[in-house]
Amino acid sequence: MFKKLTAVATATLVAISLAACGSDSGSGSSGGEGEIWYSTKNSTEAVHVAMANGVTQAADMLGFKGEVAVAEADAAKQNDQLNNIVQNMMPAAVVVNPYDSDSISDVMGRANDADIPIAVIDNKANNAEADVAVLFDSIKSGEMAGEKAVELLTEKYGEPKGVVVNMYGEVVSQVFKERSEGFESVIKQYPDIELVSVLGAPESDVATSALNNVIADANSSGKTIDLINTPTDTATIGAVEALKTNNMWQKTGEEGHVFFISHDGLGDVLSYVKDGYVDAEVVIDVLGVGGIATEILNAYPMQGQEVPTSGTFTPEGSYLNTEVTFTSGDTGATVMLDPLVVDASGADNPLIWGNAS
């Protein structure tokens, strides 16, 4: 179970202490060298709370004290917090999820100058060198959703055909862009699948409105929507409302069921999968992204070694990714975490972040 977040305000940052100093396997000292800090975008979204817990639970396992600085969706605030951590606290290591991939470069440079190991997770940091970047493979997530869509349509019709609605996300989001690109690259291989691309994410109300319009257009032209794909669970929540309004919310196997594929691993959507309303969830390793980054920092730069750009790493903690591969990326050593597609039979996996709250 996750430890509840409790905000503690200081002069220059909001900190959340999620893990006490653990066993003697880490530094064991108090403050500074005994701390691993995580800089998160916000503390309001469940996915970011889960990422924070991944870091602090790994820190606790390794014998350090995990601390969290909350930027609350403010790039300037995140940079101020990190400057304070690097210059005044001198922690054992820092893990950061950049709110702004460009502006984070200066403070990362200061961490490098101070010989403080630093990892970036979830979002890339541009024009900055990190000891390691641990990222989600968003293109692969989209491709896996596309492959699942083809499988479902083939089960229905005996071949891949039908009307597929892809509710792509904001083009400014690299993650949503890559998920959409991966999904559509698979779907476009099949000429008998009619692809309808509509901006319907990430906000749930945007998804509701967009899908209502698509359904109205389909009805007026006599078409049947066979499958819906969303790039994030918040959009799924909105799309569900549109399906309910239009009497199109049926379980798998029931007449009129619309296939549905979603992304992320939110608990509410996992419940829809378990109950047979959503056919598949492309789950990202939210607990692993921060936990694995923390373990890699401890195994390499915190021991005075460079993180390799080839080979594999087996983390100690329990994550969806049980072994990861090092590659070379724009900012140095990089790890891309594989997604996992789950249906009703696997949606209760306790390592999925939406089940662990």
Tab-separated table of C-alpha atoms in Angstrom:
chain	number	residue	atom	x	y	z
A	1	MET	CA	0.000	0.000	0.000
A	2	PHE	CA	1.173	3.517	-0.688
A	3	LYS	CA	2.070	5.827	2.155
A	4	LYS	CA	-0.225	8.846	2.272
A	5	LEU	CA	1.232	12.139	1.056
A	6	THR	CA	1.504	14.891	3.641
A	7	ALA	CA	2.772	18.266	2.472
A	8	VAL	CA	5.385	20.134	4.506
A	9	ALA	CA	6.104	23.703	3.425
A	10	THR	CA	9.517	25.343	3.663
A	11	ALA	CA	10.770	28.705	2.447
A	12	THR	CA	11.672	27.580	-1.046
A	13	LEU	CA	9.992	24.228	-1.578
A	14	VAL	CA	7.176	21.950	-0.636
A	15	ALA	CA	8.571	18.641	0.524
A	16	ILE	CA	6.888	15.341	1.126
A	17	SER	CA	8.633	12.757	3.265
A	18	LEU	CA	7.453	9.333	2.185
A	19	ALA	CA	10.086	7.013	3.600
A	20	ALA	CA	12.078	6.931	6.774
A	21	CYS	CA	15.733	5.982	6.890
A	22	GLY	CA	15.808	2.226	6.472
A	23	SER	CA	18.333	-0.531	6.919
A	24	ASP	CA	22.094	-0.157	7.125
A	25	SER	CA	22.545	-1.122	3.474
A	26	GLY	CA	22.690	2.524	2.358
A	27	SER	CA	24.686	5.461	3.663
A	28	GLY	CA	22.860	5.413	6.982
A	29	SER	CA	23.758	9.060	7.695
A	30	SER	CA	21.190	11.765	8.435
A	31	GLY	CA	20.416	14.585	6.002
A	32	GLY	CA	22.317	15.311	2.811
A	33	GLU	CA	24.284	12.178	2.054
A	34	GLY	CA	21.561	10.001	3.562
A	35	GLU	CA	18.805	11.412	1.364
A	36	ILE	CA	17.599	10.744	-2.151
A	37	TRP	CA	15.369	13.526	-3.460
A	38	TYR	CA	12.664	13.237	-6.089
A	39	SER	CA	11.283	16.265	-7.935
A	40	THR	CA	7.734	15.640	-9.135
A	41	LYS	CA	5.430	17.696	-11.352
A	42	ASN	CA	2.486	17.642	-8.947
A	43	SER	CA	0.882	15.815	-6.033
A	44	THR	CA	-2.701	15.902	-7.315
A	45	GLU	CA	-2.635	13.257	-10.048
A	46	ALA	CA	-2.596	9.643	-8.894
A	47	VAL	CA	0.022	8.677	-11.470
A	48	HIS	CA	2.506	11.225	-10.086
A	49	VAL	CA	1.837	10.140	-6.512
A	50	ALA	CA	2.620	6.581	-7.632
A	51	MET	CA	5.876	7.658	-9.314
A	52	ALA	CA	6.926	9.421	-6.121
A	53	ASN	CA	6.246	6.295	-4.107
A	54	GLY	CA	8.325	4.269	-6.547
A	55	VAL	CA	11.345	6.487	-5.823
A	56	THR	CA	10.909	6.734	-2.057
A	57	GLN	CA	10.179	3.053	-1.560
A	58	ALA	CA	13.335	2.184	-3.513
A	59	ALA	CA	15.304	4.686	-1.419
A	60	ASP	CA	13.939	3.090	1.737
A	61	MET	CA	14.866	-0.387	0.478
A	62	LEU	CA	18.411	0.822	-0.185
A	63	GLY	CA	18.754	2.385	3.263
A	64	PHE	CA	18.226	6.037	2.380
A	65	LYS	CA	15.569	8.556	3.281
A	66	GLY	CA	13.308	9.439	0.361
A	67	GLU	CA	12.167	13.050	0.054
A	68	VAL	CA	9.889	14.644	-2.542
A	69	ALA	CA	9.791	18.231	-3.815
A	70	VAL	CA	6.473	19.107	-5.454
A	71	ALA	CA	6.601	21.626	-8.295
A	72	GLU	CA	2.794	21.886	-8.635
A	73	ALA	CA	2.956	22.263	-12.426
A	74	ASP	CA	5.332	25.232	-12.285
A	75	ALA	CA	8.655	24.967	-14.125
A	76	ALA	CA	10.198	27.970	-12.354
A	77	LYS	CA	9.219	26.527	-8.972
A	78	GLN	CA	10.711	23.160	-9.864
A	79	ASN	CA	13.994	24.759	-10.851
A	80	ASP	CA	14.112	26.851	-7.646
A	81	GLN	CA	13.447	23.757	-5.551
A	82	LEU	CA	16.141	21.759	-7.308
A	83	ASN	CA	18.668	24.589	-6.992
A	84	ASN	CA	18.024	24.662	-3.252
A	85	ILE	CA	18.395	20.879	-2.990
A	86	VAL	CA	21.622	20.797	-5.009
A	87	GLN	CA	23.296	23.839	-3.439
A	88	ASN	CA	22.180	23.558	0.189
A	89	MET	CA	21.294	19.935	0.883
A	90	MET	CA	23.878	18.012	-1.131
A	91	PRO	CA	21.866	14.771	-1.237
A	92	ALA	CA	23.175	11.359	-2.185
A	93	ALA	CA	21.249	11.554	-5.460
A	94	VAL	CA	18.407	13.320	-7.240
A	95	VAL	CA	15.657	11.907	-9.453
A	96	VAL	CA	13.594	14.389	-11.466
A	97	ASN	CA	10.537	14.282	-13.697
A	98	PRO	CA	11.043	17.497	-15.695
A	99	TYR	CA	8.010	19.743	-16.044
A	100	ASP	CA	9.848	21.691	-18.747
A	101	SER	CA	12.368	19.591	-20.671
A	102	ASP	CA	14.305	22.674	-21.778
A	103	SER	CA	14.544	24.841	-18.657
A	104	ILE	CA	15.718	21.987	-16.436
A	105	SER	CA	19.143	21.909	-18.111
A	106	ASP	CA	20.802	24.615	-15.969
A	107	VAL	CA	20.043	23.013	-12.626
A	108	MET	CA	21.055	19.596	-13.960
A	109	GLY	CA	24.373	21.117	-14.933
A	110	ARG	CA	24.804	22.359	-11.363
A	111	ALA	CA	24.108	18.872	-10.038
A	112	ASN	CA	26.755	17.475	-12.379
A	113	ASP	CA	29.253	20.132	-11.249
A	114	ALA	CA	28.543	19.206	-7.622
A	115	ASP	CA	29.044	15.493	-8.391
A	116	ILE	CA	25.485	14.690	-7.329
A	117	PRO	CA	24.170	11.700	-9.297
A	118	ILE	CA	20.996	12.613	-11.165
A	119	ALA	CA	18.396	10.669	-13.127
A	120	VAL	CA	15.491	11.899	-15.228
A	121	ILE	CA	12.331	9.845	-15.556
A	122	ASP	CA	9.146	9.898	-17.633
A	123	ASN	CA	10.121	13.031	-19.623
A	124	LYS	CA	13.387	13.745	-21.376
A	125	ALA	CA	15.631	16.624	-20.351
A	126	ASN	CA	16.868	18.511	-23.401
A	127	ASN	CA	20.415	19.852	-23.686
A	128	ALA	CA	21.420	18.337	-20.365
A	129	GLU	CA	23.494	15.372	-19.302
A	130	ALA	CA	21.949	12.927	-16.838
A	131	ASP	CA	23.568	9.864	-15.328
A	132	VAL	CA	20.597	7.912	-16.634
A	133	ALA	CA	17.208	8.562	-18.209
A	134	VAL	CA	14.478	6.011	-17.490
A	135	LEU	CA	11.581	6.521	-19.886
A	136	PHE	CA	8.417	4.849	-21.095
A	137	ASP	CA	8.442	3.442	-24.627
A	138	SER	CA	5.408	5.408	-25.819
A	139	ILE	CA	5.703	4.355	-29.467
A	140	LYS	CA	5.696	0.708	-28.429
A	141	SER	CA	2.660	1.386	-26.207
A	142	GLY	CA	0.781	2.679	-29.228
A	143	GLU	CA	1.918	-0.211	-31.397
A	144	MET	CA	0.771	-2.752	-28.812
A	145	ALA	CA	-2.625	-1.043	-28.652
A	146	GLY	CA	-2.824	-1.205	-32.448
A	147	GLU	CA	-1.954	-4.889	-32.468
A	148	LYS	CA	-4.635	-5.557	-29.844
A	149	ALA	CA	-7.149	-3.607	-31.943
A	150	VAL	CA	-6.375	-5.751	-34.979
A	151	GLU	CA	-6.788	-8.878	-32.867
A	152	LEU	CA	-10.204	-7.767	-31.565
A	153	LEU	CA	-11.508	-6.759	-34.990
A	154	THR	CA	-10.344	-10.063	-36.464
A	155	GLU	CA	-12.199	-11.945	-33.731
A	156	LYS	CA	-15.370	-10.012	-34.616
A	157	TYR	CA	-15.261	-10.109	-38.399
A	158	GLY	CA	-12.841	-12.906	-39.244
A	159	GLU	CA	-10.486	-10.289	-40.691
A	160	PRO	CA	-9.152	-6.871	-39.657
A	161	LYS	CA	-11.854	-4.440	-40.714
A	162	GLY	CA	-14.280	-1.965	-39.193
A	163	VAL	CA	-14.388	1.620	-37.932
A	164	VAL	CA	-11.725	2.584	-35.395
A	165	VAL	CA	-11.739	5.890	-33.497
A	166	ASN	CA	-8.354	7.064	-32.254
A	167	MET	CA	-8.821	9.844	-29.697
A	168	TYR	CA	-5.323	11.229	-29.925
A	169	GLY	CA	-3.933	13.638	-27.362
A	170	GLU	CA	-2.576	17.154	-27.533
A	171	VAL	CA	0.176	17.386	-30.125
A	172	VAL	CA	2.356	19.335	-27.657
A	173	SER	CA	2.624	16.168	-25.562
A	174	GLN	CA	5.429	13.988	-26.894
A	175	VAL	CA	4.019	10.976	-25.035
A	176	PHE	CA	0.546	11.306	-26.575
A	177	LYS	CA	2.041	12.037	-29.979
A	178	GLU	CA	4.169	8.896	-29.879
A	179	ARG	CA	1.316	6.713	-28.589
A	180	SER	CA	-0.883	7.941	-31.427
A	181	GLU	CA	1.858	7.454	-34.014
A	182	GLY	CA	2.497	3.910	-32.829
A	183	PHE	CA	-1.203	3.032	-32.842
A	184	GLU	CA	-1.949	4.501	-36.263
A	185	SER	CA	1.189	2.990	-37.832
A	186	VAL	CA	-0.290	-0.444	-37.126
A	187	ILE	CA	-3.897	0.366	-38.075
A	188	LYS	CA	-2.890	1.919	-41.418
A	189	GLN	CA	-1.386	-1.387	-42.508
A	190	TYR	CA	-4.934	-2.696	-42.955
A	191	PRO	CA	-6.883	-0.981	-45.774
A	192	ASP	CA	-10.235	-2.371	-44.633
A	193	ILE	CA	-9.998	-0.578	-41.293
A	194	GLU	CA	-11.470	2.920	-41.438
A	195	LEU	CA	-9.478	5.141	-39.093
A	196	VAL	CA	-11.143	8.199	-37.542
A	197	SER	CA	-8.586	10.416	-35.763
A	198	VAL	CA	-10.033	13.034	-33.442
A	199	LEU	CA	-8.522	15.280	-30.775
A	200	GLY	CA	-10.140	13.865	-27.667
A	201	ALA	CA	-7.550	13.921	-24.897
A	202	PRO	CA	-6.300	14.363	-22.294
A	203	GLU	CA	-9.154	16.154	-20.470
A	204	SER	CA	-12.209	13.990	-19.844
A	205	ASP	CA	-14.697	16.688	-20.869
A	206	VAL	CA	-12.869	17.099	-24.191
A	207	ALA	CA	-13.154	13.356	-24.750
A	208	THR	CA	-16.878	13.348	-23.963
A	209	SER	CA	-17.599	16.137	-26.428
A	210	ALA	CA	-15.347	14.728	-29.145
A	211	LEU	CA	-16.809	11.234	-28.984
A	212	ASN	CA	-20.369	12.565	-28.924
A	213	ASN	CA	-19.605	14.341	-32.210
A	214	VAL	CA	-18.019	11.239	-33.752
A	215	ILE	CA	-21.007	9.093	-32.752
A	216	ALA	CA	-23.421	11.643	-34.249
A	217	ASP	CA	-21.453	11.662	-37.526
A	218	ALA	CA	-21.379	7.855	-37.613
A	219	ASN	CA	-25.128	7.621	-37.002
A	220	SER	CA	-25.892	10.128	-39.746
A	221	SER	CA	-23.835	8.140	-42.253
A	222	GLY	CA	-25.113	4.735	-41.155
A	223	LYS	CA	-21.762	3.531	-39.825
A	224	THR	CA	-21.046	1.460	-36.733
A	225	ILE	CA	-18.115	2.338	-34.474
A	226	ASP	CA	-16.281	-0.897	-33.720
A	227	LEU	CA	-13.400	0.221	-31.523
A	228	ILE	CA	-12.159	3.223	-29.556
A	229	ASN	CA	-8.558	3.872	-28.543
A	230	THR	CA	-7.557	6.577	-26.065
A	231	PRO	CA	-3.996	7.637	-25.205
A	232	THR	CA	-4.699	8.112	-21.506
A	233	ASP	CA	-7.174	6.995	-18.866
A	234	THR	CA	-8.480	10.493	-18.148
A	235	ALA	CA	-9.775	10.601	-21.716
A	236	THR	CA	-11.272	7.157	-21.224
A	237	ILE	CA	-13.347	8.404	-18.292
A	238	GLY	CA	-14.816	11.078	-20.567
A	239	ALA	CA	-15.358	8.708	-23.480
A	240	VAL	CA	-17.267	6.346	-21.188
A	241	GLU	CA	-19.740	9.134	-20.433
A	242	ALA	CA	-20.354	9.625	-24.158
A	243	LEU	CA	-20.941	5.895	-24.664
A	244	LYS	CA	-23.391	5.805	-21.766
A	245	THR	CA	-25.272	8.836	-23.091
A	246	ASN	CA	-25.623	7.153	-26.491
A	247	ASN	CA	-26.635	3.748	-25.071
A	248	MET	CA	-23.391	2.198	-26.318
A	249	TRP	CA	-21.934	1.053	-22.980
A	250	GLN	CA	-22.190	-2.741	-23.028
A	251	LYS	CA	-19.934	-5.489	-21.744
A	252	THR	CA	-17.806	-7.788	-23.880
A	253	GLY	CA	-20.054	-10.394	-25.471
A	254	GLU	CA	-23.193	-8.291	-25.195
A	255	GLU	CA	-24.920	-7.001	-28.320
A	256	GLY	CA	-23.677	-3.550	-29.255
A	257	HIS	CA	-20.407	-3.788	-27.337
A	258	VAL	CA	-17.826	-1.294	-28.619
A	259	PHE	CA	-14.261	-2.494	-28.235
A	260	PHE	CA	-12.246	-0.163	-26.031
A	261	ILE	CA	-8.484	0.132	-25.488
A	262	SER	CA	-7.003	2.577	-22.979
A	263	HIS	CA	-3.548	3.551	-21.697
A	264	ASP	CA	-1.842	4.043	-18.308
A	265	GLY	CA	-3.271	1.856	-15.494
A	266	LEU	CA	-5.656	4.018	-13.459
A	267	GLY	CA	-7.613	2.033	-10.891
A	268	ASP	CA	-11.043	3.124	-12.162
A	269	VAL	CA	-10.242	1.989	-15.704
A	270	LEU	CA	-8.756	-1.285	-14.467
A	271	SER	CA	-12.142	-1.887	-12.830
A	272	TYR	CA	-13.798	-1.398	-16.229
A	273	VAL	CA	-11.381	-3.973	-17.660
A	274	LYS	CA	-12.125	-6.462	-14.876
A	275	ASP	CA	-15.865	-5.958	-15.385
A	276	GLY	CA	-15.643	-6.498	-19.154
A	277	TYR	CA	-16.493	-3.009	-20.387
A	278	VAL	CA	-12.951	-2.046	-21.498
A	279	ASP	CA	-11.212	-4.767	-23.477
A	280	ALA	CA	-7.575	-3.914	-22.814
A	281	GLU	CA	-5.389	-1.544	-20.860
A	282	VAL	CA	-1.853	-0.732	-22.006
A	283	VAL	CA	-0.153	-0.411	-18.634
A	284	ILE	CA	3.000	1.609	-18.035
A	285	ASP	CA	5.414	0.675	-15.251
A	286	VAL	CA	4.767	3.716	-13.064
A	287	LEU	CA	6.193	2.162	-9.900
A	288	GLY	CA	9.211	0.947	-11.838
A	289	VAL	CA	10.179	4.149	-13.624
A	290	GLY	CA	11.322	5.916	-10.459
A	291	GLY	CA	12.268	2.838	-8.510
A	292	ILE	CA	14.511	1.459	-11.246
A	293	ALA	CA	16.113	4.882	-11.776
A	294	THR	CA	16.901	5.063	-8.062
A	295	GLU	CA	18.385	1.575	-8.050
A	296	ILE	CA	20.548	2.348	-11.086
A	297	LEU	CA	21.890	5.512	-9.440
A	298	ASN	CA	22.754	3.508	-6.340
A	299	ALA	CA	24.413	0.717	-8.344
A	300	TYR	CA	26.572	2.948	-10.558
A	301	PRO	CA	27.216	6.705	-10.038
A	302	MET	CA	26.702	6.534	-6.265
A	303	GLN	CA	29.480	3.924	-6.320
A	304	GLY	CA	31.704	6.110	-8.508
A	305	GLN	CA	30.941	4.256	-11.752
A	306	GLU	CA	29.392	5.440	-15.001
A	307	VAL	CA	26.050	3.991	-16.008
A	308	PRO	CA	26.680	1.695	-19.002
A	309	THR	CA	25.074	2.242	-22.398
A	310	SER	CA	24.753	-1.463	-23.161
A	311	GLY	CA	23.949	-4.632	-21.290
A	312	THR	CA	21.148	-5.327	-18.836
A	313	PHE	CA	20.213	-4.489	-15.256
A	314	THR	CA	18.088	-6.552	-12.882
A	315	PRO	CA	16.488	-4.414	-10.158
A	316	GLU	CA	15.960	-5.678	-6.624
A	317	GLY	CA	12.479	-4.224	-6.234
A	318	SER	CA	9.262	-5.679	-7.598
A	319	TYR	CA	8.243	-3.967	-10.833
A	320	LEU	CA	6.487	-4.905	-14.069
A	321	ASN	CA	9.887	-4.717	-15.799
A	322	THR	CA	11.993	-7.399	-14.132
A	323	GLU	CA	15.047	-6.746	-16.324
A	324	VAL	CA	15.929	-3.657	-18.340
A	325	THR	CA	18.390	-2.904	-21.119
A	326	PHE	CA	20.819	0.023	-21.261
A	327	THR	CA	21.088	2.023	-24.469
A	328	SER	CA	22.663	5.331	-25.468
A	329	GLY	CA	20.271	8.285	-25.733
A	330	ASP	CA	20.372	12.029	-26.298
A	331	THR	CA	21.305	12.728	-22.678
A	332	GLY	CA	23.482	9.680	-22.027
A	333	ALA	CA	22.632	6.240	-20.698
A	334	THR	CA	18.971	5.449	-21.262
A	335	VAL	CA	16.512	2.753	-20.245
A	336	MET	CA	13.198	2.338	-22.081
A	337	LEU	CA	10.556	0.534	-20.048
A	338	ASP	CA	8.290	-1.886	-21.857
A	339	PRO	CA	4.510	-1.524	-21.486
A	340	LEU	CA	2.193	-4.412	-20.679
A	341	VAL	CA	-1.206	-5.097	-22.270
A	342	VAL	CA	-3.718	-6.557	-19.801
A	343	ASP	CA	-7.270	-7.802	-20.224
A	344	ALA	CA	-9.745	-8.952	-17.587
A	345	SER	CA	-7.571	-11.936	-16.676
A	346	GLY	CA	-4.543	-9.776	-15.780
A	347	ALA	CA	-5.996	-6.461	-14.680
A	348	ASP	CA	-5.688	-7.311	-10.980
A	349	ASN	CA	-1.877	-7.535	-11.120
A	350	PRO	CA	-0.701	-5.925	-7.828
A	351	LEU	CA	2.350	-4.413	-9.564
A	352	ILE	CA	0.111	-2.171	-11.674
A	353	TRP	CA	0.164	1.207	-9.984
A	354	GLY	CA	-3.616	1.625	-10.106
A	355	ASN	CA	-4.008	-1.505	-7.961
A	356	ALA	CA	-1.442	-0.454	-5.376
A	357	SER	CA	-3.194	2.544	-3.803
